[in-house]
PDB file of C-alpha atoms in Angstrom:
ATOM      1  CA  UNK A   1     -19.169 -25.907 -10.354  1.00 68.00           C
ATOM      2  CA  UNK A   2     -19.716 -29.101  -8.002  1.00 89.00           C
ATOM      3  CA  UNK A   3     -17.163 -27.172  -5.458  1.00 92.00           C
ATOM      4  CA  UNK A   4     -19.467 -24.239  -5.368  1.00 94.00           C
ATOM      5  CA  UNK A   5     -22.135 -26.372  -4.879  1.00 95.00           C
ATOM      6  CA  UNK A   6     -21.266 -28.631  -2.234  1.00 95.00           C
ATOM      7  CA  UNK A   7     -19.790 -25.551  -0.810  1.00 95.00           C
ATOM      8  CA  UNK A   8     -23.487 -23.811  -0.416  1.00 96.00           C
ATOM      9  CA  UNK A   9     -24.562 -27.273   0.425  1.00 96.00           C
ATOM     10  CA  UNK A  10     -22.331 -26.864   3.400  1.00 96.00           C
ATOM     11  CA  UNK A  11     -23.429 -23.664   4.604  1.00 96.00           C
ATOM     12  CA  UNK A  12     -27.002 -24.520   4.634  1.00 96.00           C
ATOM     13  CA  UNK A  13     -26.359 -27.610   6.133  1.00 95.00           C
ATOM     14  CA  UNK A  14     -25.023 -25.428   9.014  1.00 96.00           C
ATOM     15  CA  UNK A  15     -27.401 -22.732   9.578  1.00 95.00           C
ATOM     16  CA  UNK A  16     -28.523 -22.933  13.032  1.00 93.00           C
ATOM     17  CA  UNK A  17     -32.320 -23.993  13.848  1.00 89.00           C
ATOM     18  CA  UNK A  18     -33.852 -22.666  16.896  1.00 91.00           C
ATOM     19  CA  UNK A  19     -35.142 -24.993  19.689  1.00 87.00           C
ATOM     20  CA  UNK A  20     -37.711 -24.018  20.069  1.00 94.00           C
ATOM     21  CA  UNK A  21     -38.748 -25.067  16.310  1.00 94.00           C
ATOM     22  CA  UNK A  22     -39.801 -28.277  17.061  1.00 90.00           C
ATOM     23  CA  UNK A  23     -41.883 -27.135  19.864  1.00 93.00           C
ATOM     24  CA  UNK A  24     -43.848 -24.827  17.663  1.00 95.00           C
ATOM     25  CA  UNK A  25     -44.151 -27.321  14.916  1.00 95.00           C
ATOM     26  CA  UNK A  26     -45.333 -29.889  16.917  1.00 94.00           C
ATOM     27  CA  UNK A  27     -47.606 -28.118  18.766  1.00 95.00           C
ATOM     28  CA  UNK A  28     -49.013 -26.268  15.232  1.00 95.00           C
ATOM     29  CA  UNK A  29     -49.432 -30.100  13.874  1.00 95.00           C
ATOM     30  CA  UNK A  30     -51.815 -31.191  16.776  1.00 95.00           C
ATOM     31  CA  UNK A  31     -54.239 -28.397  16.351  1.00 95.00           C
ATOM     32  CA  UNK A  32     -54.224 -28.719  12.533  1.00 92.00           C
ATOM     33  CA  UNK A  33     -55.558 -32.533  13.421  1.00 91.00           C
ATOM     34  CA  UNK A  34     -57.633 -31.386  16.518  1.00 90.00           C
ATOM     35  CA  UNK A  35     -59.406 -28.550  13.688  1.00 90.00           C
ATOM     36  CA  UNK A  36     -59.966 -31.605  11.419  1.00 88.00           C
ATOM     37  CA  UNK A  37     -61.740 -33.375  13.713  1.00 86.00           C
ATOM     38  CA  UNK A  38     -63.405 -30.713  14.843  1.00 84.00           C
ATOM     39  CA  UNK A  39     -64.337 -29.994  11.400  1.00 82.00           C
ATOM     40  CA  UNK A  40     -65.001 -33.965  10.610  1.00 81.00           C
ATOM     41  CA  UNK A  41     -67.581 -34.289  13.054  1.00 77.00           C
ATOM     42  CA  UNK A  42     -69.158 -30.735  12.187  1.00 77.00           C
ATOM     43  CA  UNK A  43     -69.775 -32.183   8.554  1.00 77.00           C
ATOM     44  CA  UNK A  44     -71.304 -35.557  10.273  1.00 74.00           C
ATOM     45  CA  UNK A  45     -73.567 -33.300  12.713  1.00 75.00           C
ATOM     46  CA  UNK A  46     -74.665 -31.364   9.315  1.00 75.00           C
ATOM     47  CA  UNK A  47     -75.242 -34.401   6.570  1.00 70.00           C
ATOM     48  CA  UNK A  48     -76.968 -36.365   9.989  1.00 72.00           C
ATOM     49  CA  UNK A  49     -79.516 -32.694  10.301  1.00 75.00           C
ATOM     50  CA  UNK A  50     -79.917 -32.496   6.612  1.00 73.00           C
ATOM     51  CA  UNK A  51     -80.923 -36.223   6.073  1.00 74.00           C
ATOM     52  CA  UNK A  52     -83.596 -35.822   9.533  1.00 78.00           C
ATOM     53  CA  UNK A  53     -85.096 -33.039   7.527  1.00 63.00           C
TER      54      UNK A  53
END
């Protein structure tokens, strides 16, 4: 059973990643954390308009 398993381990191990992966990831990551600021200073501009009321 540990053959077969190390085995599969192997031959995921060596499936090929694109490279332009990283690239894409990356580049996905900074505009997730450019929306949350975005979204961070939204909720600020909101709480600041509701308080003024």
């Amino acid at each position: 059973m540990d053959d077969k398993l190390m085995e599969m381990k192997k031959e995921y191990d060596n499936i090929p990643i694109p490279e332009e992966l990283d690239f894409v990831v990356r580049q996905a990551i900074k505009q997730g954390m450019n929306q949350q600021i975005k979204n961070k200073k939204n909720h600020k501009n909101c709480l600041k308009n509701l308080l003024q009321e």
